[in-house]
């Protein structure tokens, strides 16, 4: 019987031509994954399956290799063999996964291949900068390439599914997972989400070097109250739709095959049981045709949320809301059959979930060849391939943001340099949180990488990241005294960012600031190099540093990238994708805020009863879009092609930018708008375009943008999506707080 079924499945697969290579470009979500031939093949497979086997396709267990949450089930092999677990995560390497795939293909009744998922977030073995760091590059080609290479390595290592991109907008740097996303802005995050999906999935999902993307965490996980992970999220539908949903949608419109639910509740309903999110919006409004997986045990957690009494009820809620696959919770495995028997879940709904999963196995080509991701030779060639390391170095350089510089940077080759601080000899910390299986054994620390430029170095750690031990200060001060310039490497260890790494204070720990102060007393110029995974409040440090470089966690080649930037081999070009407050108490602070009825203005006669703090300015320390270069750029001649336009006319915006320095450099020119009067209030600025341009020393370029009616739309008072006539301001510049301004009228 078993052999016969396997033969039938083979015949189904061979009965029509192979999976069509799919062009993956931005289309409406409904345009993807609706190949009728594949649907028919899935039907034929479903016809052979028992209910238990169908349920098995909705089950995802961790192999136990890597654990990213509570371990509930280490019996997964037994279930794989019985066809009751159709998908595995946290298993990788060809050797390991081949063994599991062989069991699924050769030892189960139907021989249906397994999916292998893993958190390939910013690289698999070759690690790229932390996602928030990559976002600082504002370079979509580089970001797509990083995802492409991650997929090449992951697929060579037996994987066919990554739990990325993380598309959660976050405006709360207390939340540790702000590090995994693209920052605070809707427009930039949409572009990055699409670039990452294109990179992971390539043009053809059935190619052996592409993997499925998973858009997560749906939805609004980035807005937990107080920045505390897993905490309640509550927002208006308008804010949800205008600010938080667009990046997920952009990723789905780029062809993402899967979506992951989030841990949080929204409007009182946890995401994994949220019909409004998973069915009304995702399926019915957006037309998503892939499958939905939960986040880790988040069906079970609905009991703790207090929306169901037990796990069985949780399974009912999740399945009926639209969850197709249960990650690690064992709820579907344990309860679906009974729920169907009791009439609480329709068997057709379970079949629909199984169909969606099987369909993706066809699109991946797993039914054509279950071992297509399991080639040892390819694994050897691809992991840490020199081209991948080169690309990682390139993105790392592009992701660094020069926050402040009085001319101390770039360094020249012959000075005596003191290298101080807990990050100076970082290796594993260069990789950052969510490095998954990225290896650090051959990672070069900033200290060692700097030797490439200058061997005249002194070193002192000075202190740890936290605590009160100042015993190392004296050595640090003495090294500083003997040097011409001091590089101080501060920040946070990688496990202070990421999941379950919320903080109530985003200032540097006092011990680190004290070290900086002690070194400052020597009077030597100080370059502060930061490695961290969230915006920091650096009010104290800006006053005692000559230059500050935000290096984020720059990845496998990060040490070299830092050295190249410090010594001017690479002219920094990164721009902040997120606001850096002065102090934690300003949070939430983001650039596209509302004006309020009592806006603060320095020129106003009224200074008390306005929207402000008593002892702290409203403005951030470093605004969204800020980032310096060793070049200097001057903007002039902002021009609009018309003073008035109608809804079907386009507006041309042009600006002149001059590199009035002696070094070639790259600048990201940013275009913002403000709709002055709306049926609901509008933000004071919204990003609507950007271009990264290279300008030779002394060169002037004219940069052109086109604004169309689409750029002026928003959710109006009645929740319809459209623009409204009236006055708009247009701003262009090198940061959200440094712009030229013009205006135009949108006519009816
Ligand atoms: C995280 C997800 C991740 C999953 C699997 C969860 O704890 O929230 O982002 O994909 O674990 O590792």
XYZ file of C-alpha atoms and ligand atoms in Angstrom:
760
model
C 0.000 0.000 0.000
C 2.736 2.408 1.018
C 4.764 1.820 -2.147
C 1.662 2.151 -4.262
C 0.806 5.533 -2.756
C 4.302 6.827 -3.248
C 4.123 5.712 -6.879
C 0.792 7.502 -7.280
C 2.278 10.704 -5.861
C 5.227 10.409 -8.230
C 2.785 10.011 -11.087
C 0.845 13.095 -9.980
C 4.039 15.066 -9.957
C 5.132 13.865 -13.377
C 1.670 14.081 -14.927
C 2.148 17.649 -16.037
C 5.183 19.741 -16.725
C 7.354 20.959 -13.867
C 6.493 23.898 -11.665
C 6.466 27.024 -13.761
C 9.319 29.319 -12.911
C 7.595 32.257 -11.314
C 8.483 35.824 -12.047
C 8.428 37.430 -8.644
C 7.908 41.127 -8.937
C 5.575 43.532 -7.179
C 2.021 42.597 -8.062
C -1.110 42.467 -5.974
C -0.851 39.557 -3.528
C -3.760 37.844 -5.254
C -1.664 37.399 -8.413
C 0.698 34.871 -6.805
C 0.422 31.145 -6.179
C -2.674 30.387 -8.214
C -1.283 28.064 -10.835
C -4.175 25.735 -11.716
C -1.865 22.848 -12.593
C -0.407 22.954 -9.115
C -3.874 23.192 -7.563
C -4.832 19.994 -9.417
C -1.721 18.203 -8.235
C -2.472 19.248 -4.664
C -6.042 17.939 -5.073
C -4.737 14.578 -6.164
C -2.406 14.359 -3.176
C -5.156 15.443 -0.779
C -7.399 12.695 -2.150
C -4.933 10.108 -0.912
C -4.578 11.569 2.557
C -6.253 10.604 5.797
C -7.517 13.357 8.066
C -4.577 12.687 10.397
C -2.130 13.164 7.548
C -3.817 16.401 6.506
C -3.518 17.646 10.059
C 0.140 16.583 9.913
C 0.750 19.190 7.216
C -0.385 21.891 9.643
C 2.182 20.835 12.236
C 5.635 22.391 12.598
C 8.089 21.162 15.236
C 11.544 22.314 16.220
C 14.270 19.749 15.726
C 15.681 20.691 19.084
C 18.968 21.743 17.468
C 18.320 25.375 18.151
C 15.629 26.463 20.511
C 14.128 29.926 20.431
C 11.344 29.407 22.945
C 9.857 26.817 25.297
C 10.546 23.208 24.236
C 7.305 21.281 24.244
C 7.957 18.361 22.025
C 11.104 16.364 21.557
C 9.144 13.456 20.129
C 9.002 15.037 16.734
C 10.774 12.197 14.894
C 8.040 9.783 15.862
C 5.457 12.172 14.400
C 7.448 12.713 11.238
C 7.568 8.936 10.688
C 3.821 8.631 11.181
C 3.114 11.463 8.736
C 1.761 13.546 11.620
C 4.371 16.295 11.420
C 4.995 17.659 7.944
C 7.410 20.467 8.736
C 10.530 21.035 10.805
C 12.360 24.156 11.912
C 15.675 24.809 13.620
C 17.358 22.006 11.673
C 20.083 22.752 9.184
C 23.157 21.380 7.396
C 22.776 18.929 4.562
C 23.792 15.954 6.660
C 21.246 16.590 9.381
C 18.337 17.539 7.149
C 18.947 14.758 4.655
C 18.441 12.244 7.419
C 15.103 13.836 8.316
C 13.974 14.225 4.705
C 14.802 10.587 4.029
C 12.531 9.554 6.889
C 9.681 11.662 5.503
C 10.151 10.475 1.948
C 11.022 6.834 2.510
C 9.390 5.874 5.760
C 5.998 7.597 5.740
C 2.933 6.215 4.024
C 2.771 8.924 1.369
C 6.342 10.103 1.230
C 5.454 13.795 1.392
C 8.638 15.881 1.791
C 9.252 18.146 4.769
C 9.640 21.894 4.808
C 12.720 23.104 6.689
C 12.376 26.552 8.253
C 14.927 28.632 10.145
C 15.558 32.183 11.289
C 17.844 33.409 8.543
C 17.456 37.019 9.519
C 20.603 38.852 8.418
C 22.639 36.046 6.961
C 22.938 32.298 7.423
C 26.624 31.488 7.988
C 28.049 34.667 6.462
C 26.436 37.296 8.621
C 25.427 40.689 7.269
C 24.796 43.736 9.457
C 21.873 43.639 11.831
C 18.642 44.369 9.946
C 18.326 47.866 11.470
C 21.932 48.500 10.418
C 21.255 47.329 6.877
C 18.257 49.643 6.790
C 20.653 52.519 7.512
C 22.256 51.927 4.120
C 19.061 53.086 2.348
C 20.472 50.942 -0.457
C 17.865 48.559 -1.805
C 20.288 46.795 -4.134
C 22.632 46.016 -1.267
C 19.771 44.880 0.988
C 18.332 42.624 -1.704
C 21.783 41.179 -2.315
C 22.236 40.455 1.366
C 18.959 38.514 1.407
C 19.881 36.767 -1.853
C 23.192 35.562 -0.430
C 21.508 34.533 2.819
C 19.131 32.405 0.742
C 21.966 30.922 -1.299
C 23.750 29.810 1.860
C 20.597 28.700 3.681
C 19.326 26.687 0.726
C 22.759 25.086 0.379
C 22.471 24.113 4.009
C 19.244 22.175 3.608
C 16.731 24.972 4.253
C 13.828 26.054 2.093
C 12.090 28.589 4.306
C 13.277 31.576 6.335
C 11.313 33.331 9.055
C 12.058 36.748 7.573
C 11.637 39.546 6.673
C 10.538 41.054 9.919
C 8.322 43.947 8.822
C 7.331 45.377 12.185
C 7.476 49.163 12.271
C 8.727 50.226 15.662
C 8.844 53.635 17.257
C 9.907 52.391 20.628
C 13.622 51.698 21.063
C 12.973 50.207 24.477
C 11.700 47.196 22.539
C 14.636 44.860 21.854
C 13.310 43.672 18.532
C 13.528 47.110 16.947
C 16.920 45.701 15.901
C 15.289 43.159 13.567
C 13.246 45.588 11.528
C 13.711 48.504 9.170
C 13.030 51.275 11.674
C 10.222 53.743 12.183
C 9.236 54.882 8.722
C 6.502 53.439 6.543
C 7.928 54.365 3.139
C 11.452 53.121 3.819
C 10.215 49.961 5.541
C 7.980 49.125 2.576
C 10.891 49.350 0.159
C 13.108 47.252 2.404
C 10.419 44.611 2.972
C 10.010 44.144 -0.772
C 13.772 44.084 -1.387
C 14.244 41.370 1.225
C 11.460 39.202 -0.213
C 12.924 39.553 -3.697
C 16.298 38.567 -2.319
C 15.111 35.453 -0.473
C 12.710 34.177 -3.099
C 14.578 35.311 -6.205
C 12.707 35.131 -9.479
C 11.876 31.448 -9.253
C 10.844 29.812 -6.010
C 11.470 26.373 -7.489
C 15.166 27.095 -8.078
C 17.352 25.182 -5.623
C 18.950 28.370 -4.310
C 15.806 30.261 -3.369
C 13.793 29.913 -0.174
C 10.350 30.986 0.959
C 10.100 34.256 2.837
C 7.870 34.632 5.884
C 6.444 38.059 6.588
C 6.365 38.609 10.311
C 5.050 39.338 12.886
C 1.524 39.963 11.712
C 0.565 42.391 13.043
C 1.753 45.464 14.893
C 4.144 43.497 17.120
C 6.458 46.548 17.108
C 4.130 48.656 19.246
C 3.970 46.864 22.618
C 3.000 49.109 25.506
C 6.038 50.401 27.366
C 8.321 48.674 24.851
C 7.998 45.454 26.855
C 8.168 42.395 24.618
C 4.961 40.366 24.094
C 2.959 43.159 25.765
C -0.457 44.475 24.761
C -0.829 46.462 21.547
C -3.753 48.807 21.169
C -4.161 51.341 18.388
C -6.809 52.825 16.161
C -7.617 51.086 12.904
C -6.382 54.208 11.142
C -2.930 54.018 12.706
C -2.825 50.277 12.113
C -3.631 50.658 8.448
C -1.652 53.787 7.734
C 1.515 53.109 9.691
C 1.849 49.485 10.748
C 0.283 47.359 7.992
C 1.900 48.779 4.825
C 5.318 47.051 5.178
C 3.695 43.614 5.620
C 1.557 44.306 2.594
C 4.544 45.448 0.555
C 6.287 42.158 1.355
C 3.209 40.169 0.373
C 2.799 42.168 -2.829
C 6.426 41.303 -3.561
C 5.343 37.653 -3.596
C 6.100 36.419 -0.063
C 4.893 32.847 0.278
C 4.133 32.777 3.994
C 3.087 35.020 6.884
C 3.759 34.574 10.606
C 1.355 35.739 13.299
C 2.601 37.805 16.225
C 2.621 37.238 19.978
C 0.651 40.359 20.836
C -3.027 41.042 21.039
C -4.625 43.755 18.980
C -7.858 45.370 20.065
C -8.220 42.636 22.671
C -7.680 39.668 20.357
C -4.303 37.862 20.155
C -3.014 37.755 16.585
C -3.100 33.964 16.366
C -6.843 34.058 16.941
C -7.542 37.276 15.114
C -9.993 36.717 12.254
C -9.963 40.410 11.358
C -6.217 40.308 10.692
C -5.789 36.818 9.270
C -8.910 36.491 7.167
C -10.655 39.836 6.672
C -7.503 41.804 5.891
C -4.895 39.263 4.795
C -7.080 36.971 2.686
C -10.147 38.971 1.745
C -8.734 42.468 1.318
C -5.202 41.676 0.207
C -5.800 38.362 -1.560
C -2.881 36.493 0.046
C -2.577 32.951 -1.357
C 0.272 31.495 0.716
C -0.014 29.996 4.186
C -0.054 31.460 7.685
C 2.119 30.003 10.446
C 1.936 31.031 14.075
C 4.803 32.397 16.038
C 6.331 29.976 18.526
C 3.572 28.383 20.700
C 1.404 31.442 20.258
C -1.771 29.340 19.917
C -1.130 27.880 23.378
C -0.415 31.352 24.731
C -3.956 32.442 23.986
C -4.887 30.641 27.210
C -2.622 33.012 29.147
C -3.967 35.959 27.193
C -7.313 34.958 28.681
C -9.295 34.674 25.481
C -9.844 30.911 25.702
C -10.077 28.518 28.618
C -7.792 25.773 27.331
C -5.581 24.732 24.433
C -8.339 22.948 22.621
C -10.393 26.135 22.492
C -7.241 27.944 21.435
C -6.878 25.562 18.486
C -10.480 26.178 17.495
C -10.023 29.935 17.618
C -6.759 29.818 15.659
C -7.965 27.504 12.903
C -11.191 29.414 12.452
C -9.355 32.742 12.440
C -7.121 31.599 9.577
C -3.956 30.046 11.036
C -2.787 27.258 8.733
C 0.228 25.961 10.647
C 0.963 25.604 14.351
C 4.584 26.324 15.253
C 5.760 24.101 18.081
C 2.506 24.257 20.045
C 1.208 20.723 19.311
C -2.304 22.121 19.588
C -3.388 21.205 16.075
C -1.821 17.766 16.425
C -3.529 17.130 19.744
C -6.959 18.668 19.228
C -7.978 19.271 15.624
C -9.454 15.830 15.063
C -11.695 16.124 18.068
C -12.665 19.690 17.182
C -13.794 18.447 13.780
C -15.731 15.571 15.341
C -17.486 18.024 17.639
C -18.352 20.259 14.692
C -16.349 23.177 16.076
C -13.952 23.245 13.168
C -15.025 22.374 9.662
C -12.960 19.584 8.101
C -12.885 21.651 4.913
C -11.048 24.408 6.745
C -8.368 21.939 7.861
C -8.111 20.641 4.336
C -7.708 24.221 3.130
C -4.825 24.719 5.563
C -3.156 21.469 4.444
C -3.716 22.466 0.814
C -1.935 25.776 1.313
C 1.072 24.045 2.842
C 1.223 21.301 0.208
C 0.887 23.919 -2.505
C 4.034 25.655 -1.317
C 5.875 22.325 -1.310
C 4.960 22.050 -4.989
C 6.051 25.615 -5.723
C 9.377 24.885 -4.058
C 9.770 21.858 -6.301
C 10.000 19.484 -3.354
C 7.687 16.990 -4.990
C 9.936 17.018 -8.060
C 13.002 16.409 -5.943
C 12.773 16.335 -2.145
C 16.578 16.478 -1.941
C 17.044 19.570 -4.067
C 18.274 21.566 -1.063
C 20.469 18.765 0.147
C 23.633 18.765 -1.885
C 26.818 18.473 0.168
C 29.050 19.740 -2.612
C 27.011 22.903 -3.004
C 26.986 23.374 0.746
C 30.805 23.310 0.833
C 31.098 25.750 -2.047
C 28.512 28.221 -0.846
C 29.016 28.529 2.905
C 31.419 31.431 3.570
C 32.020 31.750 -0.160
C 34.560 34.607 -0.654
C 32.033 36.533 -2.747
C 29.585 36.385 0.137
C 32.158 37.710 2.570
C 32.942 40.511 0.133
C 29.277 41.436 -0.114
C 28.949 41.348 3.663
C 31.871 43.796 3.962
C 30.259 46.064 1.382
C 26.885 46.198 3.153
C 28.598 46.647 6.529
C 30.402 49.770 5.302
C 27.186 51.136 3.815
C 25.264 50.560 7.041
C 27.495 52.677 9.286
C 26.204 56.092 10.308
C 28.567 58.926 11.137
C 26.561 60.719 13.794
C 29.018 63.472 14.685
C 32.400 64.602 13.410
C 34.541 67.653 14.109
C 37.182 66.557 11.615
C 38.888 64.013 13.862
C 37.762 61.380 11.346
C 39.038 60.063 9.028
C 42.209 59.067 10.834
C 45.536 59.326 9.147
C 47.863 56.350 9.072
C 50.759 57.389 11.287
C 49.238 58.471 14.594
C 49.616 56.619 17.847
C 46.187 55.252 18.632
C 44.729 54.055 21.924
C 41.926 51.539 21.445
C 39.723 51.285 24.478
C 36.433 49.793 25.566
C 34.491 46.559 25.997
C 33.795 46.277 22.260
C 37.353 46.966 21.046
C 38.172 43.280 20.681
C 34.629 42.180 19.820
C 34.163 39.043 17.743
C 30.871 37.306 18.502
C 29.326 40.671 19.322
C 30.086 41.912 15.800
C 27.468 39.492 14.534
C 24.640 40.843 16.668
C 21.426 39.242 17.804
C 19.633 36.731 15.562
C 22.870 35.645 13.967
C 21.308 32.134 13.866
C 24.098 29.766 12.945
C 26.604 32.443 11.943
C 30.083 31.396 13.061
C 32.461 33.786 14.773
C 35.608 31.659 14.958
C 37.287 33.551 12.131
C 35.717 36.950 12.695
C 38.299 39.744 12.994
C 37.850 42.193 15.852
C 37.970 45.958 15.231
C 41.312 46.053 17.101
C 42.892 43.464 14.793
C 41.316 44.957 11.683
C 42.726 48.397 12.530
C 46.228 46.887 12.440
C 45.794 46.751 8.668
C 46.143 50.545 8.711
C 48.232 51.287 11.744
C 50.331 49.063 13.969
C 51.089 51.815 16.423
C 48.338 50.731 18.807
C 47.726 50.591 22.537
C 44.875 48.635 24.036
C 42.923 48.705 27.286
C 39.479 47.274 27.872
C 38.672 49.840 30.558
C 35.448 48.256 31.799
C 32.685 45.785 31.066
C 29.373 46.736 29.478
C 27.718 47.099 32.843
C 28.490 47.062 36.557
C 30.620 49.233 38.826
C 34.102 47.853 38.415
C 36.399 50.758 37.498
C 39.650 48.910 38.090
C 40.483 49.026 34.382
C 40.055 52.812 34.107
C 43.641 53.623 35.110
C 45.103 51.471 32.333
C 42.713 53.044 29.818
C 43.640 56.560 30.909
C 47.325 55.751 30.752
C 46.956 54.349 27.201
C 45.035 57.466 26.208
C 47.759 59.721 27.608
C 50.390 58.011 25.482
C 48.358 58.323 22.285
C 47.503 61.014 19.727
C 43.891 59.922 19.351
C 41.620 57.588 21.298
C 39.085 55.199 19.818
C 36.528 54.169 22.416
C 34.367 51.163 21.520
C 31.169 51.180 23.575
C 27.600 49.944 23.255
C 25.896 46.735 24.237
C 26.536 43.015 24.003
C 24.457 41.338 21.313
C 22.026 39.725 23.772
C 20.806 43.138 24.942
C 18.893 43.332 21.671
C 16.443 41.009 20.000
C 13.639 38.948 21.462
C 12.852 39.372 25.161
C 15.492 42.132 25.451
C 13.423 45.164 26.379
C 15.036 47.976 28.335
C 13.650 50.822 30.397
C 16.634 53.001 29.635
C 18.350 53.420 26.307
C 21.191 55.516 27.726
C 24.615 53.856 27.782
C 25.203 52.216 31.167
C 26.851 54.700 33.551
C 30.117 52.744 33.752
C 30.690 53.194 30.022
C 29.964 56.923 30.121
C 32.283 57.236 33.112
C 35.046 55.510 31.152
C 34.532 57.969 28.323
C 34.681 60.874 30.793
C 37.860 59.558 32.374
C 39.529 59.280 28.979
C 38.228 62.697 28.005
C 40.143 64.260 30.895
C 43.382 63.418 29.104
C 42.434 66.074 26.534
C 43.058 63.659 23.658
C 40.638 63.666 20.709
C 38.016 60.969 21.144
C 36.276 58.904 18.508
C 33.359 56.981 19.963
C 32.493 53.838 17.997
C 29.161 52.305 18.975
C 27.999 48.752 18.482
C 24.425 48.209 19.540
C 21.057 47.104 18.214
C 18.716 49.985 19.022
C 18.789 53.799 19.039
C 20.681 55.094 22.044
C 20.161 58.310 24.012
C 23.586 59.877 23.770
C 23.064 63.321 25.243
C 26.003 62.907 27.640
C 28.341 61.294 25.112
C 27.975 63.872 22.318
C 29.494 66.490 24.597
C 32.593 64.477 25.351
C 33.313 62.902 21.969
C 34.845 64.546 18.939
C 33.346 62.057 16.529
C 30.739 59.323 16.862
C 30.299 56.398 14.494
C 27.225 54.170 14.865
C 28.470 50.819 13.571
C 25.440 48.767 14.723
C 26.342 45.075 14.758
C 28.105 44.970 11.405
C 28.427 41.216 10.779
C 31.166 38.767 9.851
C 33.359 41.367 8.149
C 32.366 44.143 10.530
C 35.829 44.676 12.030
C 37.268 45.470 8.603
C 34.281 47.650 7.726
C 34.821 49.749 10.856
C 38.533 50.121 10.073
C 37.806 51.114 6.455
C 35.417 53.828 7.618
C 37.667 55.138 10.407
C 40.619 55.483 8.044
C 38.594 56.966 5.181
C 39.011 54.090 2.763
C 35.229 54.139 2.724
C 33.426 57.481 3.021
C 30.428 56.877 5.313
C 27.007 57.186 3.700
C 24.531 55.644 6.176
C 21.442 57.545 7.323
C 19.380 56.768 10.406
C 16.199 54.774 9.724
C 15.045 55.635 13.214
C 15.150 58.650 15.538
C 17.795 58.879 18.281
C 16.214 60.658 21.281
C 18.149 62.814 23.707
C 16.811 60.882 26.691
C 14.647 57.788 27.158
C 11.780 59.923 28.473
C 11.145 61.369 24.989
C 9.965 57.975 23.714
C 7.890 57.635 21.602
C 9.617 60.142 19.359
C 9.565 59.872 15.575
C 9.807 62.331 12.744
C 6.317 62.037 11.218
C 4.543 63.180 14.348
C 1.451 65.382 14.450
C 1.579 69.124 15.012
C -0.853 69.228 18.024
C -3.080 72.202 18.870
C -0.335 73.840 20.874
C 2.828 73.272 18.926
C 6.042 74.511 20.482
C 7.956 77.190 18.617
C 11.122 78.878 19.813
C 9.820 82.238 18.495
C 6.476 82.107 20.230
C 5.611 84.484 23.072
C 3.808 81.655 24.861
C 6.375 79.216 26.189
C 4.541 77.409 28.993
C 1.170 76.171 27.765
C 2.497 74.514 24.656
C 3.312 70.897 23.855
C 6.786 70.562 25.319
C 8.837 69.181 28.185
C 9.947 71.395 31.056
C 13.616 70.550 30.966
C 14.235 68.794 27.646
C 13.743 70.046 24.094
C 11.180 68.322 21.855
C 13.730 67.676 19.161
C 15.719 64.460 18.983
C 19.470 64.294 19.320
C 19.835 62.759 15.869
C 16.846 62.936 13.569
C 15.503 60.307 11.230
C 17.517 60.466 8.004
C 20.574 62.010 9.693
C 24.043 60.770 8.767
C 27.259 62.634 7.971
C 29.930 62.016 5.382
C 33.585 63.019 5.027
C 32.275 65.087 2.123
C 30.110 68.136 2.640
C 26.926 68.613 0.644
C 25.024 71.846 0.020
C 21.437 71.869 -1.193
C 19.975 74.727 -3.253
C 17.383 75.641 -5.857
C 14.472 73.512 -4.746
C 11.988 73.876 -7.602
C 8.524 72.538 -8.299
C 7.298 72.187 -11.891
C 3.978 73.872 -10.978
C 2.354 75.843 -8.199
C -0.892 73.961 -8.681
C -1.747 70.482 -9.929
C -4.865 68.398 -10.359
C -5.158 64.814 -9.116
C -4.144 63.367 -12.448
C -1.159 65.623 -12.951
C 2.311 64.845 -11.729
C 4.572 67.291 -9.980
C 8.262 67.391 -10.759
C 10.498 68.324 -7.873
C 14.117 69.199 -8.503
C 16.961 70.237 -6.269
C 20.618 71.019 -6.746
C 23.166 69.337 -4.596
C 26.826 70.202 -4.509
C 29.673 68.256 -2.997
C 31.668 71.257 -1.807
C 34.483 69.243 -0.290
C 37.648 67.638 -1.549
C 36.457 64.040 -1.268
C 34.050 62.035 -3.384
C 31.023 60.971 -1.397
C 27.541 59.522 -1.456
C 24.464 61.334 -0.215
C 20.907 60.112 0.270
C 18.633 62.899 -0.911
C 15.298 62.696 0.889
C 11.907 64.054 -0.182
C 9.176 64.709 2.371
C 5.695 66.208 2.146
C 3.182 67.721 4.515
C -0.533 67.944 3.827
C -1.429 71.112 5.721
C -5.148 70.535 6.215
C -6.914 67.173 6.166
C -10.247 65.710 7.198
C -8.094 63.988 9.797
C -4.859 65.571 11.014
C -1.735 64.812 9.014
C 1.914 64.354 10.102
C 4.293 67.309 9.948
C 6.490 65.382 7.485
C 6.243 62.123 5.566
C 8.962 60.544 3.483
C 7.852 60.067 -0.118
C 11.071 59.457 -1.982
C 14.840 59.173 -1.712
C 17.815 58.749 -3.997
C 21.331 57.751 -3.085
C 23.752 59.624 -5.324
C 27.507 59.689 -5.741
C 29.067 63.118 -6.126
C 32.689 63.615 -7.022
C 34.600 66.272 -5.096
C 33.311 69.670 -6.253
C 30.573 68.147 -8.379
C 27.008 69.549 -8.591
C 24.046 67.440 -9.651
C 20.376 68.128 -10.169
C 18.186 65.492 -8.586
C 14.629 65.004 -9.795
C 11.657 63.420 -8.092
C 8.105 62.945 -9.307
C 5.176 63.302 -6.932
C 1.834 61.914 -7.985
C -1.609 61.718 -6.446
C -0.722 58.300 -4.966
C 1.883 59.974 -2.773
C -0.738 62.315 -1.335
C -3.276 59.690 -0.275
C -4.237 58.721 3.247
C -7.134 57.184 5.176
C -9.612 60.022 5.184
C -12.227 60.708 7.839
C -14.539 58.033 6.406
C -11.602 55.563 6.125
C -11.581 55.787 2.334
C -8.095 55.910 0.797
C -7.495 59.048 -1.226
C -6.074 62.549 -1.342
C -7.775 65.807 -0.467
C -7.361 69.116 -2.255
C -5.423 71.854 -0.529
C -1.948 73.087 0.221
C 1.029 70.765 0.528
C 4.555 71.530 1.607
C 7.458 69.773 -0.076
C 10.787 69.354 1.691
C 14.061 68.070 0.281
C 17.324 67.589 2.130
C 19.887 65.278 3.640
C 17.952 64.539 6.870
C 14.367 64.955 8.078
C 15.402 68.011 10.114
C 17.587 69.639 7.487
C 15.578 70.479 4.406
C 14.648 73.136 1.879
C 10.944 73.896 1.590
C 8.421 74.768 -1.153
C 4.678 74.347 -1.514
C 1.976 73.620 -4.057
C -1.785 73.389 -4.266
C -3.698 70.218 -5.110
C -6.841 71.262 -6.949
C -10.128 69.391 -7.003
C 10.237 34.542 17.303
C 10.121 34.468 15.799
C 10.949 33.311 15.286
C 10.486 32.045 15.968
C 11.206 30.811 15.482
C 9.987 33.222 17.973
O 10.296 33.254 19.327
O 9.325 35.516 17.769
O 10.531 35.672 15.216
O 10.846 33.234 13.897
O 10.709 32.171 17.356
O 12.492 30.746 15.917
